């Protein structure tokens, strides 16, 4: 039984709402469009999304335009990660069944995707805000994300992934995924190397958190 749901009208006729089983096919399409270089074994499909909605309905959100899903985000409840891990370990091989901690204090985001033609309109910002609202309503400490350093691919001939992460932390340049996350309030913890099987990201991601109480620091 879903403990809370979201249904919010956004600007330009977009609607942000809790996902339902009928959305799983479109969520699969959005996923395929958003991760062109991610290894097939880490791409989620309709079976995974349908299972997420059964395991933790409060944490699965979509944005639709004219009744068609054009963006989605997937999360689960967890404790704050003590050790480095990879994407498949974190997500119970994409299923979330054994990843979900029913009384976990944090909301761990494993996916945020906006179809390319709808990017730059503030939709990811709205979805990160809605995820923070889920945290507040469920009494969680905040969000966790391990964001992929997807911009590394464009400079991989000029620097190592370690140098890229050092420069990114100091805001010497922006990244198409990490920058929107930091602008949404996420705080840098550390790079996690070999987190994700995506050569464009240098197989790396950045562990970050966004606490509900801004005076809370890990
Ligand atoms: C990352 C992603 C979700 C961003 O979605 P979006 O809806 O286009 O982002 P928004 O329009 O909400 O932008 C939020 C902020 O980030 C900035 N931003 C967005 N894309 C950016 C980019 N490529 N480079 C630098 N800054 C960027 C925006 O200017 C905005 O800044 P503002 O708050 O100062 O206005 C989208 O690009 C995407 O789906 N990428 C592929 C999948 C992916 O990498 N997901 C994250 C997995 S960890």
Short mmCIF file of C-alpha atoms and ligand atoms in Angstrom, two decimals:
data_model
loop_
_atom_site.label_atom_id
_atom_site.label_comp_id
_atom_site.label_asym_id
_atom_site.label_seq_id
_atom_site.Cartn_x
_atom_site.Cartn_y
_atom_site.Cartn_z
CA UNK A 1 0.00 0.00 0.00
CA UNK A 2 1.55 3.34 -1.07
CA UNK A 3 2.20 5.60 1.98
CA UNK A 4 2.23 8.84 -0.01
CA UNK A 5 1.97 9.90 -3.63
CA UNK A 6 2.90 12.90 -5.70
CA UNK A 7 0.89 14.56 -8.47
CA UNK A 8 2.11 18.06 -9.34
CA UNK A 9 1.44 20.30 -12.33
CA UNK A 10 4.64 21.93 -13.57
CA UNK A 11 5.12 24.75 -16.07
CA UNK A 12 4.66 24.12 -19.82
CA UNK A 13 2.04 21.41 -19.30
CA UNK A 14 4.39 18.93 -17.63
CA UNK A 15 3.01 16.76 -14.80
CA UNK A 16 5.28 15.18 -12.15
CA UNK A 17 3.69 12.21 -10.44
CA UNK A 18 4.26 8.87 -8.72
CA UNK A 19 4.86 6.09 -11.24
CA UNK A 20 2.37 3.27 -11.81
CA UNK A 21 2.81 -0.18 -13.38
CA UNK A 22 1.50 1.02 -16.74
CA UNK A 23 4.50 3.41 -16.95
CA UNK A 24 7.13 0.63 -16.95
CA UNK A 25 7.31 0.35 -20.75
CA UNK A 26 7.87 4.10 -21.22
CA UNK A 27 10.39 4.15 -18.34
CA UNK A 28 12.31 1.45 -20.23
CA UNK A 29 12.31 3.69 -23.34
CA UNK A 30 13.51 6.75 -21.40
CA UNK A 31 16.30 4.63 -19.85
CA UNK A 32 17.46 3.33 -23.23
CA UNK A 33 17.56 6.90 -24.64
CA UNK A 34 19.38 8.36 -21.64
CA UNK A 35 22.27 5.89 -21.30
CA UNK A 36 23.68 5.32 -24.81
CA UNK A 37 27.14 4.19 -23.59
CA UNK A 38 26.15 2.26 -20.42
CA UNK A 39 26.83 -1.50 -20.68
CA UNK A 40 23.68 -3.52 -21.48
CA UNK A 41 23.99 -5.48 -18.22
CA UNK A 42 23.37 -2.24 -16.27
CA UNK A 43 20.44 -0.95 -18.30
CA UNK A 44 17.07 -1.31 -16.56
CA UNK A 45 14.04 -2.57 -18.47
CA UNK A 46 10.25 -2.75 -17.94
CA UNK A 47 10.54 -5.80 -15.63
CA UNK A 48 12.91 -3.90 -13.32
CA UNK A 49 10.77 -0.75 -13.23
CA UNK A 50 7.61 -2.77 -12.55
CA UNK A 51 9.37 -4.49 -9.64
CA UNK A 52 10.59 -1.14 -8.23
CA UNK A 53 6.98 0.12 -8.17
CA UNK A 54 5.96 -3.00 -6.18
CA UNK A 55 8.94 -2.87 -3.77
CA UNK A 56 8.90 0.91 -3.04
CA UNK A 57 6.09 2.79 -4.85
CA UNK A 58 6.81 6.08 -2.99
CA UNK A 59 10.27 6.29 -4.55
CA UNK A 60 9.41 5.96 -8.25
CA UNK A 61 8.48 9.19 -10.06
CA UNK A 62 7.81 10.18 -13.67
CA UNK A 63 7.18 13.36 -15.63
CA UNK A 64 4.64 13.25 -18.42
CA UNK A 65 3.75 15.61 -21.25
CA UNK A 66 0.34 15.20 -22.93
CA UNK A 67 -0.05 11.87 -21.13
CA UNK A 68 3.30 10.49 -22.34
CA UNK A 69 6.16 9.77 -19.89
CA UNK A 70 9.29 11.74 -20.94
CA UNK A 71 11.39 11.54 -17.76
CA UNK A 72 11.73 9.28 -14.72
CA UNK A 73 13.64 8.74 -11.52
CA UNK A 74 14.16 5.61 -9.40
CA UNK A 75 15.12 5.38 -5.73
CA UNK A 76 15.12 3.04 -2.74
CA UNK A 77 15.47 3.37 1.04
CA UNK A 78 18.94 2.58 2.39
CA UNK A 79 21.46 3.25 5.14
CA UNK A 80 24.35 5.58 4.33
CA UNK A 81 26.96 3.50 2.45
CA UNK A 82 29.94 2.71 4.68
CA UNK A 83 32.02 1.07 1.96
CA UNK A 84 32.58 1.61 -1.71
CA UNK A 85 30.35 -0.57 -3.85
CA UNK A 86 29.23 -0.68 -7.45
CA UNK A 87 25.93 0.03 -9.18
CA UNK A 88 24.82 -3.60 -9.49
CA UNK A 89 25.63 -4.28 -5.82
CA UNK A 90 23.76 -1.15 -4.72
CA UNK A 91 20.68 -1.95 -6.82
CA UNK A 92 20.47 -5.73 -6.16
CA UNK A 93 21.31 -6.28 -9.84
CA UNK A 94 18.79 -3.60 -10.88
CA UNK A 95 15.82 -5.28 -9.10
CA UNK A 96 15.95 -3.37 -5.74
CA UNK A 97 14.17 -6.27 -4.00
CA UNK A 98 17.06 -7.00 -1.57
CA UNK A 99 18.44 -3.45 -1.74
CA UNK A 100 15.33 -1.83 -0.21
CA UNK A 101 15.78 -1.28 3.58
CA UNK A 102 12.19 -0.74 4.84
CA UNK A 103 13.28 1.59 7.64
CA UNK A 104 16.40 2.91 5.90
CA UNK A 105 17.13 6.56 6.80
CA UNK A 106 18.27 7.69 3.33
CA UNK A 107 16.76 7.81 -0.17
CA UNK A 108 19.33 6.33 -2.58
CA UNK A 109 18.81 7.49 -6.19
CA UNK A 110 19.82 4.94 -8.87
CA UNK A 111 18.40 6.73 -11.90
CA UNK A 112 17.42 10.17 -13.17
CA UNK A 113 16.65 10.45 -16.87
CA UNK A 114 15.13 13.19 -19.03
CA UNK A 115 14.67 12.55 -22.78
CA UNK A 116 17.21 14.71 -24.69
CA UNK A 117 14.57 16.87 -26.37
CA UNK A 118 13.22 17.91 -22.94
CA UNK A 119 16.56 18.76 -21.27
CA UNK A 120 17.51 22.18 -19.94
CA UNK A 121 13.92 22.95 -18.86
CA UNK A 122 14.48 22.35 -15.13
CA UNK A 123 12.76 18.93 -15.07
CA UNK A 124 15.58 17.11 -13.23
CA UNK A 125 15.60 19.96 -10.69
CA UNK A 126 11.85 19.40 -10.12
CA UNK A 127 12.37 15.64 -9.73
CA UNK A 128 15.24 16.10 -7.23
CA UNK A 129 12.97 18.52 -5.31
CA UNK A 130 10.14 15.96 -5.35
CA UNK A 131 12.54 13.30 -4.08
CA UNK A 132 13.43 15.65 -1.20
CA UNK A 133 9.69 15.97 -0.52
CA UNK A 134 9.46 12.16 -0.36
CA UNK A 135 12.29 12.28 2.22
CA UNK A 136 10.43 14.85 4.32
CA UNK A 137 7.13 12.96 4.20
CA UNK A 138 8.77 9.64 5.11
CA UNK A 139 10.95 11.23 7.80
CA UNK A 140 14.24 10.40 6.06
CA UNK A 141 17.58 12.20 6.56
CA UNK A 142 17.92 13.01 2.87
CA UNK A 143 19.04 11.79 -0.53
CA UNK A 144 22.11 9.87 -1.63
CA UNK A 145 23.28 9.70 -5.23
CA UNK A 146 26.34 8.26 -6.90
CA UNK A 147 26.39 10.41 -10.02
CA UNK A 148 28.24 9.25 -13.13
CA UNK A 149 31.04 11.50 -14.42
CA UNK A 150 29.67 11.32 -17.96
CA UNK A 151 31.57 14.40 -19.16
CA UNK A 152 34.92 12.59 -18.78
CA UNK A 153 34.55 11.00 -22.21
CA UNK A 154 35.10 14.34 -23.94
CA UNK A 155 38.46 14.95 -22.19
CA UNK A 156 39.75 11.42 -21.64
CA UNK A 157 42.69 12.07 -24.01
CA UNK A 158 43.82 15.06 -21.91
CA UNK A 159 43.56 13.75 -18.33
CA UNK A 160 43.02 10.70 -16.12
CA UNK A 161 39.67 10.07 -14.43
CA UNK A 162 41.31 10.88 -11.08
CA UNK A 163 42.47 14.30 -12.43
CA UNK A 164 38.97 14.86 -13.85
CA UNK A 165 37.36 14.22 -10.45
CA UNK A 166 39.84 16.54 -8.69
CA UNK A 167 39.09 19.35 -11.19
CA UNK A 168 35.35 18.74 -11.05
CA UNK A 169 35.29 18.88 -7.22
CA UNK A 170 36.96 22.31 -7.43
CA UNK A 171 34.42 23.47 -10.06
CA UNK A 172 37.20 24.03 -12.58
CA UNK A 173 34.68 22.81 -15.18
CA UNK A 174 31.11 21.44 -15.33
CA UNK A 175 29.76 17.93 -15.98
CA UNK A 176 26.39 17.16 -17.68
CA UNK A 177 25.30 14.94 -14.77
CA UNK A 178 27.26 16.04 -11.67
CA UNK A 179 26.64 19.78 -12.19
CA UNK A 180 22.80 19.46 -12.20
CA UNK A 181 23.08 17.28 -9.07
CA UNK A 182 25.27 19.81 -7.21
CA UNK A 183 22.92 22.60 -8.31
CA UNK A 184 20.07 20.55 -6.82
CA UNK A 185 21.84 20.71 -3.44
CA UNK A 186 23.95 17.54 -3.44
CA UNK A 187 27.23 17.73 -1.49
CA UNK A 188 30.41 16.04 -2.69
CA UNK A 189 31.66 13.09 -0.58
CA UNK A 190 34.17 11.22 -2.76
CA UNK A 191 34.72 9.62 -6.18
CA UNK A 192 33.80 5.94 -6.42
CA UNK A 193 35.94 4.31 -9.10
CA UNK A 194 34.69 1.22 -11.00
CA UNK A 195 31.14 2.01 -9.85
CA UNK A 196 29.47 1.83 -13.27
CA UNK A 197 30.24 -0.01 -16.51
CA UNK A 198 30.31 3.08 -18.74
CA UNK A 199 33.58 3.98 -20.52
CA UNK A 200 32.29 7.51 -21.26
CA UNK A 201 32.15 8.11 -17.48
CA UNK A 202 35.57 6.55 -16.99
CA UNK A 203 33.70 3.80 -15.05
CA UNK A 204 33.53 6.31 -12.18
CA UNK A 205 30.87 8.20 -10.22
CA UNK A 206 30.72 10.66 -7.33
CA UNK A 207 29.11 9.76 -4.00
CA UNK A 208 27.03 12.77 -2.86
CA UNK A 209 24.27 13.48 -0.36
CA UNK A 210 21.53 16.11 0.03
CA UNK A 211 20.29 16.30 3.64
CA UNK A 212 16.76 17.45 4.53
CA UNK A 213 18.32 19.39 7.44
CA UNK A 214 20.98 21.62 5.84
CA UNK A 215 22.85 21.72 9.15
CA UNK A 216 23.38 17.97 8.97
CA UNK A 217 26.81 16.85 7.79
CA UNK A 218 27.98 13.24 7.42
C1 LIG B 1 21.38 14.85 -16.08
C2 LIG B 1 19.98 15.16 -16.55
C3 LIG B 1 19.01 14.33 -15.73
C4 LIG B 1 19.71 16.68 -16.35
O1 LIG B 1 18.34 16.90 -16.65
P1 LIG B 1 17.77 18.33 -17.11
O2 LIG B 1 16.31 18.30 -16.87
O3 LIG B 1 18.25 18.68 -18.46
O4 LIG B 1 18.48 19.34 -16.06
P2 LIG B 1 17.83 20.71 -15.55
O5 LIG B 1 17.23 21.43 -16.72
O6 LIG B 1 16.93 20.44 -14.39
O7 LIG B 1 19.14 21.49 -15.07
C5 LIG B 1 19.43 21.67 -13.70
C6 LIG B 1 20.63 22.61 -13.63
O8 LIG B 1 21.79 21.95 -14.17
C7 LIG B 1 22.33 22.74 -15.25
N1 LIG B 1 22.70 21.81 -16.33
C8 LIG B 1 21.88 20.98 -16.99
N2 LIG B 1 22.57 20.28 -17.93
C9 LIG B 1 23.85 20.71 -17.84
C10 LIG B 1 25.06 20.41 -18.56
N3 LIG B 1 25.06 19.53 -19.57
N4 LIG B 1 26.20 21.04 -18.19
C11 LIG B 1 26.20 21.95 -17.19
N5 LIG B 1 25.10 22.31 -16.48
C12 LIG B 1 23.94 21.69 -16.80
C13 LIG B 1 21.17 23.63 -15.72
O9 LIG B 1 21.69 24.82 -16.30
C14 LIG B 1 20.45 23.93 -14.42
O10 LIG B 1 21.16 24.96 -13.77
P3 LIG B 1 20.35 26.16 -13.02
O11 LIG B 1 19.74 25.47 -11.80
O12 LIG B 1 21.43 27.12 -12.69
O13 LIG B 1 19.31 26.64 -13.99
C15 LIG B 1 19.82 14.85 -18.07
O14 LIG B 1 20.85 15.52 -18.77
C16 LIG B 1 19.89 13.37 -18.40
O15 LIG B 1 18.85 12.66 -18.42
N6 LIG B 1 21.13 12.84 -18.66
C17 LIG B 1 21.32 11.41 -19.02
C18 LIG B 1 21.11 10.48 -17.85
C19 LIG B 1 22.01 10.78 -16.67
O16 LIG B 1 23.21 11.02 -16.78
N7 LIG B 1 21.38 10.77 -15.45
C20 LIG B 1 22.07 10.92 -14.17
C21 LIG B 1 22.53 9.55 -13.72
S1 LIG B 1 23.58 9.60 -12.31
#
